[in-house]
PDB file of C-alpha atoms in Angstrom:
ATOM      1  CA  UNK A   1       0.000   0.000   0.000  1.00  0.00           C
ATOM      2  CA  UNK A   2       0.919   3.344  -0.131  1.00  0.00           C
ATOM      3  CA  UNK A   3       2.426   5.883   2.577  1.00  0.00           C
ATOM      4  CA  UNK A   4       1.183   5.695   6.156  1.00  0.00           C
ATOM      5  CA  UNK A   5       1.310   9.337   6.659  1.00  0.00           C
ATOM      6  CA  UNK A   6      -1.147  10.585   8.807  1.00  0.00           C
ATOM      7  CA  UNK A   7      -0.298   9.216  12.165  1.00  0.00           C
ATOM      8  CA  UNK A   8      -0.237  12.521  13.553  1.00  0.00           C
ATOM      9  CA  UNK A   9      -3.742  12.726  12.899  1.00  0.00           C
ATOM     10  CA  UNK A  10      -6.801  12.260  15.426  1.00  0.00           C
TER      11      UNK A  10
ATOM     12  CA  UNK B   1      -0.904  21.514  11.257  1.00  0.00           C
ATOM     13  CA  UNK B   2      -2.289  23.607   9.301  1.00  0.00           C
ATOM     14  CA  UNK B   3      -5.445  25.424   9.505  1.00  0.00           C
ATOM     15  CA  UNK B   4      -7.836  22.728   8.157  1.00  0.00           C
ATOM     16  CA  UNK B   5      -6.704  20.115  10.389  1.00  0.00           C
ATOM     17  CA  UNK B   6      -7.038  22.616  13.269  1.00  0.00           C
ATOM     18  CA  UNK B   7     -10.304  23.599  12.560  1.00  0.00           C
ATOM     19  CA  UNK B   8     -11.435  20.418  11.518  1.00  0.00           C
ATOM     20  CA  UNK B   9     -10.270  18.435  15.170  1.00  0.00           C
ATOM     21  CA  UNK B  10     -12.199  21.528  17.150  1.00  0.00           C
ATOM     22  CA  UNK B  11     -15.307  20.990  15.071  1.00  0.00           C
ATOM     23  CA  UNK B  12     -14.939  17.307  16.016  1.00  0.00           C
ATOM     24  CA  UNK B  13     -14.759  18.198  19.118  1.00  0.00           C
ATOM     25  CA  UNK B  14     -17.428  20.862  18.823  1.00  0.00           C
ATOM     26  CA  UNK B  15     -20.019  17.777  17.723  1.00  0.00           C
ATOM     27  CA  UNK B  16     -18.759  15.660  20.563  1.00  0.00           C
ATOM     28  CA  UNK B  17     -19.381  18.015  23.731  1.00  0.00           C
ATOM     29  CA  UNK B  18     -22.682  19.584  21.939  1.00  0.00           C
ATOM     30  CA  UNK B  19     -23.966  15.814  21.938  1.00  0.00           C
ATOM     31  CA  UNK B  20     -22.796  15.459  25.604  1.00  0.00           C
ATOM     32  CA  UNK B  21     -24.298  18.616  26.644  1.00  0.00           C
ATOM     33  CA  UNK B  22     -27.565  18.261  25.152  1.00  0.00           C
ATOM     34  CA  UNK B  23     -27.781  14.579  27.064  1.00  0.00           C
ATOM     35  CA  UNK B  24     -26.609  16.435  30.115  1.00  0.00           C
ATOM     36  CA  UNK B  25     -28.493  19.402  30.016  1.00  0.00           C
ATOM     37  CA  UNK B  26     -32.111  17.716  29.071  1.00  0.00           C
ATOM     38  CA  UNK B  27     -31.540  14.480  30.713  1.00  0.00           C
ATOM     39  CA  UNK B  28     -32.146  12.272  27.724  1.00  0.00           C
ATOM     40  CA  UNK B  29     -31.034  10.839  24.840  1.00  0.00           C
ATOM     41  CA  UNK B  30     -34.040  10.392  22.690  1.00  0.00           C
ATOM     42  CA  UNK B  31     -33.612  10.469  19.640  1.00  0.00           C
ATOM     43  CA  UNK B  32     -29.986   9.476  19.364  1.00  0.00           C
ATOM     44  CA  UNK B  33     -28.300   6.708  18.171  1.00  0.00           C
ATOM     45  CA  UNK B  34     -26.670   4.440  21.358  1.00  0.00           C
ATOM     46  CA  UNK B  35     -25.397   2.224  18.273  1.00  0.00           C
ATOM     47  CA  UNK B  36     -23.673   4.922  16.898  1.00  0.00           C
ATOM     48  CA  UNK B  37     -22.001   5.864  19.727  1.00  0.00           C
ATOM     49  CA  UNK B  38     -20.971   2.448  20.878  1.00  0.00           C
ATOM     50  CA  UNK B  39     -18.961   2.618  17.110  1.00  0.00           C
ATOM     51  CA  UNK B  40     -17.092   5.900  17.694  1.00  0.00           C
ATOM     52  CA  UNK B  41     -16.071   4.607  21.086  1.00  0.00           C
ATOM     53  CA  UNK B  42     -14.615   1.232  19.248  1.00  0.00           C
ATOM     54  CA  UNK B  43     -13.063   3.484  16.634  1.00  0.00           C
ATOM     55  CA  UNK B  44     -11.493   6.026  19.025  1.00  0.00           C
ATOM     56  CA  UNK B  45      -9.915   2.689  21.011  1.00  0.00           C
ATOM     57  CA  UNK B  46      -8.812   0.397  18.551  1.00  0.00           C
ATOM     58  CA  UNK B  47      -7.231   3.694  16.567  1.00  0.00           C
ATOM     59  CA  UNK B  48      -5.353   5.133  19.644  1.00  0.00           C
ATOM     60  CA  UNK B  49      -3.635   2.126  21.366  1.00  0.00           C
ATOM     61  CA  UNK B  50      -0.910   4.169  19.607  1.00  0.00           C
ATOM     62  CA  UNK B  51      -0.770   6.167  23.305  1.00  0.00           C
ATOM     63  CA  UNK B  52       1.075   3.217  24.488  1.00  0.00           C
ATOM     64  CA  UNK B  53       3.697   3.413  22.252  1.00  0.00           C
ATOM     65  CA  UNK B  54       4.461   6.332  20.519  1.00  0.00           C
ATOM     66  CA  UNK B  55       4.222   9.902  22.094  1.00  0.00           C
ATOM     67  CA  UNK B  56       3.422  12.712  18.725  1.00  0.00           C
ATOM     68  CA  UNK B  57       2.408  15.740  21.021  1.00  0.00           C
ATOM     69  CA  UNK B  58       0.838  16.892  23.967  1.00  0.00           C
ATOM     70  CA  UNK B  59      -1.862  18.352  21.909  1.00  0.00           C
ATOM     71  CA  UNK B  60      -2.154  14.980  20.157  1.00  0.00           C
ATOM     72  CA  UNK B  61      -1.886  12.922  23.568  1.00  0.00           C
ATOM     73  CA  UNK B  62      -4.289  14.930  24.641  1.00  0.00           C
ATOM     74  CA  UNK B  63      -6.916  15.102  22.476  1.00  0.00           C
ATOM     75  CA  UNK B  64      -6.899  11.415  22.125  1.00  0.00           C
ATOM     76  CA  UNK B  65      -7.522  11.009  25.807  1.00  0.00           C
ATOM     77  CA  UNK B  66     -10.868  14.055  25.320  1.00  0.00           C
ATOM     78  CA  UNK B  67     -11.843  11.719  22.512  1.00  0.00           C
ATOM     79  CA  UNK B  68     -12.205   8.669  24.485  1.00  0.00           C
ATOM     80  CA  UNK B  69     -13.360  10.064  27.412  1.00  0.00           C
ATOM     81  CA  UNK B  70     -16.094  11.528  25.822  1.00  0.00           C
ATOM     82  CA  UNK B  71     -17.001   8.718  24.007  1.00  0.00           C
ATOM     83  CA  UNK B  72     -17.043   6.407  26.860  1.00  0.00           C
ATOM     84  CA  UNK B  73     -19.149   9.491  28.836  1.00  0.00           C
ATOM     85  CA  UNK B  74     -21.759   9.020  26.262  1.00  0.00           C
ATOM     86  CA  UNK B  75     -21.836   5.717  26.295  1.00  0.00           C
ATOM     87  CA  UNK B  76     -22.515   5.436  29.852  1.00  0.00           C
ATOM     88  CA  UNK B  77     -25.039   8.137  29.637  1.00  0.00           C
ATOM     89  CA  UNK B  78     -27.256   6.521  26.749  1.00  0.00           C
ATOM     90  CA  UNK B  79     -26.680   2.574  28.579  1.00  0.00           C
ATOM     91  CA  UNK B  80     -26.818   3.569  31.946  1.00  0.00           C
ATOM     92  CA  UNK B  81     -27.799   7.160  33.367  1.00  0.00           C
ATOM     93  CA  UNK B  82     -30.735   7.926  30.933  1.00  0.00           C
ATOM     94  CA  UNK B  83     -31.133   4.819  29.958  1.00  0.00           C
ATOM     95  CA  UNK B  84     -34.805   5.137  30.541  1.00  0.00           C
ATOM     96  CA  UNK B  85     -34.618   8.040  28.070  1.00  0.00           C
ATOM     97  CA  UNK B  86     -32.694   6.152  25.262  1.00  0.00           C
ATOM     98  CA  UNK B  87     -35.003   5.243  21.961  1.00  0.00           C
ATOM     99  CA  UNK B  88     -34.138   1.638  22.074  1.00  0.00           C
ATOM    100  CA  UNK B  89     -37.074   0.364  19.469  1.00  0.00           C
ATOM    101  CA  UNK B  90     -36.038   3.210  16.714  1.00  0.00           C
ATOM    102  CA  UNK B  91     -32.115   1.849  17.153  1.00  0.00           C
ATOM    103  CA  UNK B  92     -32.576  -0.697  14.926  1.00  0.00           C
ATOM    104  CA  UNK B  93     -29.518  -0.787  12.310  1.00  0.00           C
ATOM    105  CA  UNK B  94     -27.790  -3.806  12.469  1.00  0.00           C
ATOM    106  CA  UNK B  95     -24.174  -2.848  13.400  1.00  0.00           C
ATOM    107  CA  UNK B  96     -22.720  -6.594  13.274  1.00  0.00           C
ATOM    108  CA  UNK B  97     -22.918  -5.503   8.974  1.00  0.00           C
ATOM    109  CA  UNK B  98     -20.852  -2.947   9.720  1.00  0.00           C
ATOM    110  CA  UNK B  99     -18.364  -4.658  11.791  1.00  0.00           C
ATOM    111  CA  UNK B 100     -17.631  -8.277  10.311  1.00  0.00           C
ATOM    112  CA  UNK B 101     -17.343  -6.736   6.663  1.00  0.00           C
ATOM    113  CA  UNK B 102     -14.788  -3.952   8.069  1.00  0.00           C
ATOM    114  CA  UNK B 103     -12.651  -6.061  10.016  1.00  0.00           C
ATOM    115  CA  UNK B 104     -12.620  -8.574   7.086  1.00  0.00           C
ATOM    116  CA  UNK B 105     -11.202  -5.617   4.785  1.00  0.00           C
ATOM    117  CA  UNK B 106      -8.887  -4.257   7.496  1.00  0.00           C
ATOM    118  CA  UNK B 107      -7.364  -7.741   7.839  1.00  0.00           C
ATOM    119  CA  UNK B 108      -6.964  -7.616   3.550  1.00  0.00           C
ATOM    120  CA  UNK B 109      -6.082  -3.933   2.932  1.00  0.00           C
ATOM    121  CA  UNK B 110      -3.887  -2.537   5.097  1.00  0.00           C
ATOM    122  CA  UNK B 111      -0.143  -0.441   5.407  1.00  0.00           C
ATOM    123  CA  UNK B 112       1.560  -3.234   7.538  1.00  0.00           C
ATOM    124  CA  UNK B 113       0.171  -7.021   8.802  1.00  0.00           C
ATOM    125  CA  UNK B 114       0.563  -6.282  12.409  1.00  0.00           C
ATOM    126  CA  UNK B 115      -1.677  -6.199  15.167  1.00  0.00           C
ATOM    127  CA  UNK B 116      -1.689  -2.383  15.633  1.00  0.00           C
ATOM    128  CA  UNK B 117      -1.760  -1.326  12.310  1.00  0.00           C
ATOM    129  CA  UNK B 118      -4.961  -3.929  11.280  1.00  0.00           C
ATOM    130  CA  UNK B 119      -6.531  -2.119  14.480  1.00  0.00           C
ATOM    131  CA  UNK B 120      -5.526   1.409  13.382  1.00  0.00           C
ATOM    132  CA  UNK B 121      -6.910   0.463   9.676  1.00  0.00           C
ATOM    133  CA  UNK B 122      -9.907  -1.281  11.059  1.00  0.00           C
ATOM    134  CA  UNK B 123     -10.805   2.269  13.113  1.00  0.00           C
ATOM    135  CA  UNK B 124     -10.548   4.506   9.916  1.00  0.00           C
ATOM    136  CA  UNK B 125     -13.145   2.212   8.112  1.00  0.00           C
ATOM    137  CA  UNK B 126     -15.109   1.897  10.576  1.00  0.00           C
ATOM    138  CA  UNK B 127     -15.490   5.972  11.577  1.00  0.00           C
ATOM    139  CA  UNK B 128     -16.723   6.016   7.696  1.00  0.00           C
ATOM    140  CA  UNK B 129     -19.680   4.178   8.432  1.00  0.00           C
ATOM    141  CA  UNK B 130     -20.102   4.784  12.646  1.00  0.00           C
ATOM    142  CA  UNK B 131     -22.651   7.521  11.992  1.00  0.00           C
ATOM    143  CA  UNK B 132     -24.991   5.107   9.557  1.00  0.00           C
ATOM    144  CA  UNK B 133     -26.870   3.985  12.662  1.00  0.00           C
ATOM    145  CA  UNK B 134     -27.886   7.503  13.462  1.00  0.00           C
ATOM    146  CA  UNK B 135     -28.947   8.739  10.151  1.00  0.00           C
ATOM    147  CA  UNK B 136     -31.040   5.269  10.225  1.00  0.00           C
ATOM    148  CA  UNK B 137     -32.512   6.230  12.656  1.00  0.00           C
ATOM    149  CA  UNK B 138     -33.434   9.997  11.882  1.00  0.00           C
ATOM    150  CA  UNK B 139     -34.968   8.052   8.700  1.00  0.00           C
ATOM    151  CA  UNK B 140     -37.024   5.755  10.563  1.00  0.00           C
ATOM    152  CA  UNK B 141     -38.526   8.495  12.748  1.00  0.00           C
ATOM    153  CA  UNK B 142     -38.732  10.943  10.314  1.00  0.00           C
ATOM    154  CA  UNK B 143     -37.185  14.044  12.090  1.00  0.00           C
ATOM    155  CA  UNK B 144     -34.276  14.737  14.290  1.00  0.00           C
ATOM    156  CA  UNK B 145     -34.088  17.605  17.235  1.00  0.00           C
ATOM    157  CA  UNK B 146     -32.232  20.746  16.283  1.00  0.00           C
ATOM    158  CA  UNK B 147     -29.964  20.173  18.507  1.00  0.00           C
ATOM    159  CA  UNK B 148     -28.839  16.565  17.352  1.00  0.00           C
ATOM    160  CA  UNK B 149     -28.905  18.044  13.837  1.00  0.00           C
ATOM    161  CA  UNK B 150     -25.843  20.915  15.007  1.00  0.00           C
ATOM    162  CA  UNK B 151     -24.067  17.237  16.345  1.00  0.00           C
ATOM    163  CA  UNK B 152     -24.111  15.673  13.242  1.00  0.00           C
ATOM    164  CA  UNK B 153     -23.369  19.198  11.137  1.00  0.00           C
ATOM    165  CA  UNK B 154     -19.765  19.411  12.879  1.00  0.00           C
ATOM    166  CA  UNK B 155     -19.477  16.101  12.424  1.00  0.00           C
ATOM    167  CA  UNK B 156     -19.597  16.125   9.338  1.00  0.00           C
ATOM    168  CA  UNK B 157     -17.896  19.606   8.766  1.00  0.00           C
ATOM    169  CA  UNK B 158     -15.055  18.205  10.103  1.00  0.00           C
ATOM    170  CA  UNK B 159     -14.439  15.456   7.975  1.00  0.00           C
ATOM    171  CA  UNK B 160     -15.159  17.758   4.922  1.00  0.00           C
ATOM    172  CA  UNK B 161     -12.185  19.505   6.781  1.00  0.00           C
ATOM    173  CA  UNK B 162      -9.792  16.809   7.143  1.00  0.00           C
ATOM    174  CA  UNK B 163     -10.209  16.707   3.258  1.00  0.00           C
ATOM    175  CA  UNK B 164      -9.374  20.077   2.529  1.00  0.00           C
ATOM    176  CA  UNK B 165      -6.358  19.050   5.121  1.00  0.00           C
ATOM    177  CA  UNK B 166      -4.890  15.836   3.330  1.00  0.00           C
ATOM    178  CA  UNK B 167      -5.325  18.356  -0.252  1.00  0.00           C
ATOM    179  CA  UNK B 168      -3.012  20.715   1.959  1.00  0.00           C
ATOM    180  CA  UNK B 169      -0.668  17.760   3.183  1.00  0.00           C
ATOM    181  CA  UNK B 170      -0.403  16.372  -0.067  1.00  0.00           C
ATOM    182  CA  UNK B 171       0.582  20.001  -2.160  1.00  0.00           C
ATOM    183  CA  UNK B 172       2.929  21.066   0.723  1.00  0.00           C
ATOM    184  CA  UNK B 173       4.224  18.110   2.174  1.00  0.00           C
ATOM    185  CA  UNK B 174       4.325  15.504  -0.774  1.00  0.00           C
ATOM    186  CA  UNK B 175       2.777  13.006   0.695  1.00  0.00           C
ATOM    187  CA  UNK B 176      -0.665  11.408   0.929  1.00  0.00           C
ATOM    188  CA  UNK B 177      -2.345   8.241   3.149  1.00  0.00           C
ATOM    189  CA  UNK B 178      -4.758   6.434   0.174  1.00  0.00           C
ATOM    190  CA  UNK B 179      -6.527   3.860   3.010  1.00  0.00           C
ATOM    191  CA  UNK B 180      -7.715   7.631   4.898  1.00  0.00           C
ATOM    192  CA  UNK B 181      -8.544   9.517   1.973  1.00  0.00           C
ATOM    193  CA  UNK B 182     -10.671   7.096   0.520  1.00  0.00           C
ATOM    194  CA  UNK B 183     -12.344   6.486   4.015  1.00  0.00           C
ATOM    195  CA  UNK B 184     -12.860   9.921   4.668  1.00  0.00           C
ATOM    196  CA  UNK B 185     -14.315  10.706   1.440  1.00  0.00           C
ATOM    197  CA  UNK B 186     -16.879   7.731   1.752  1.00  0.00           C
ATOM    198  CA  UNK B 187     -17.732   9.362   5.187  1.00  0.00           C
ATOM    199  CA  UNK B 188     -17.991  12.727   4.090  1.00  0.00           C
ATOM    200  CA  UNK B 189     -20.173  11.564   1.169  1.00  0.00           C
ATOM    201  CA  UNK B 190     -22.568   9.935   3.628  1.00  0.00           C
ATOM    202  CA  UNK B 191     -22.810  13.617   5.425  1.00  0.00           C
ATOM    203  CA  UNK B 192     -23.856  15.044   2.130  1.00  0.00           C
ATOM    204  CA  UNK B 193     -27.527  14.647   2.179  1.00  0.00           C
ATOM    205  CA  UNK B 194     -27.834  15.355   5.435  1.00  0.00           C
ATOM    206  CA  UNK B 195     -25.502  18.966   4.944  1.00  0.00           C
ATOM    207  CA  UNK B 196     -28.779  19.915   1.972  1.00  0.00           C
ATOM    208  CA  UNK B 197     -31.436  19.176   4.901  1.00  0.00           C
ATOM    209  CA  UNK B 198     -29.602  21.346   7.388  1.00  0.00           C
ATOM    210  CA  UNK B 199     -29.068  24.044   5.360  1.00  0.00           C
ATOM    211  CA  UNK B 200     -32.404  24.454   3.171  1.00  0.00           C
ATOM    212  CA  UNK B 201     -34.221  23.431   6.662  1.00  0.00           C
ATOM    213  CA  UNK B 202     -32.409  23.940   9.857  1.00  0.00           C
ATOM    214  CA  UNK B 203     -30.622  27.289   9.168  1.00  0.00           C
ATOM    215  CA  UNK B 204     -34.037  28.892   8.399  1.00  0.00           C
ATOM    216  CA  UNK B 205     -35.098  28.082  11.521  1.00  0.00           C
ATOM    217  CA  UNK B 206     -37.248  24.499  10.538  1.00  0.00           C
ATOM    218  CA  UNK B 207     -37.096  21.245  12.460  1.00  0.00           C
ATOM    219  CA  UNK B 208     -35.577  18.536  10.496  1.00  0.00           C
ATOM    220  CA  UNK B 209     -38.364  16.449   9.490  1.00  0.00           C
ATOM    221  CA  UNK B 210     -38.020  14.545   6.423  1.00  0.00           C
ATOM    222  CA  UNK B 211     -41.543  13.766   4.265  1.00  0.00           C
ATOM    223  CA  UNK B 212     -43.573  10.625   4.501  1.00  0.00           C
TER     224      UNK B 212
END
């Protein structure tokens, strides 16, 4: 899959 | 963070004390969805077991902790304080066809096959679809308080938000998350006949009652 960028994310 | 994301977290937030205030301040929860709120609850859970092990910011830390802690408040408000208030017969949506199908896909698609991430993936689908009990229910009984319609405008607003957010992320920061953009889009699509009844009805001052 693609990036797992939003982590930061609620 | 940039302002999207900002705004959109304090309208979730917004939706999430305005639905704890209106239980709190007219002791009942007619009218809203206990199924609904037993999702969010799962979602918030399974999504931040990332408190145990990684720390982002104290804004992030916590937010996360608000987030649960309101969603467990409701919870117990709808199940066990005004219980005797909660529309039990009108709660009808069968949530186990949410749930099997979503944690079937969140096994299949996901960033990494581990334990956390499957239960981080599983949340994010399943916050797409958590409000589907409520607006089942606003269907079956044919209108909605005004005050449960502001809950599910910010609700909705801020996923609408988060979009406008990930369009920001992805021009200024290069990078985009596919699994949460196409889950947020589902869920924001789901808001969008809803958003035409609050603004052609509730802004002018109507109850939300939808026609026979």
């Amino acid at each position: 899959m693609l990036s797992n960028a939003y982590k930061d994310e609620l | 963070m940039n302002i999207f994301r900002l705004t959109g977290d304090l309208s979730h937030l917004a939706a999430i004390i305005i639905l704890l205030l209106k239980i709190w301040k007219t002791r009942s929860c007619a009218g809203i969805s206990g199924k609904s709120q037993i999702l969010f609850a799962l979602v918030f859970t399974t999504r931040y077991l990332d408190l145990l092990t990684s720390f982002i910011s104290l804004y992030n830390t916590s937010m996360k902790f608000i987030y649960i802690g309101c969603a467990y408040a409701t919870v117990y408000m709808i199940y066990a304080k005004f219980k005797a208030t909660y529309d039990g017969n009108h709660d009808t949506f069968r949530v186990e066809f949410l749930v099997v199908p979503i944690g079937g896909l969140a096994f299949l698609v996901n960033h990494d096959f581990s334990p956390l991430e499957i239960l981080w993936t599983f949340s994010i689908y399943l916050e797409s679809v958590a409000i589907l009990p409520q607006l089942f229910m606003i269907s079956k009984t044919g209108e909605a308080e005004t005050i449960t319609t502001h809950y599910l405008f910010f609700l909705g607003l801020y996923r609408a938000l988060y979009l406008m957010n990930w369009i920001w992320r992805f021009y200024f920061e290069g990078f985009f998350d596919m699994i949460a953009i196409v889950a947020g889009v589902v869920q924001t699509i789901l808001y969008c006949d809803f958003f035409y009844l609050y603004v052609t009805k509730v802004l002018k001052g109507k109850k939300l009652s939808l026609p026979a």
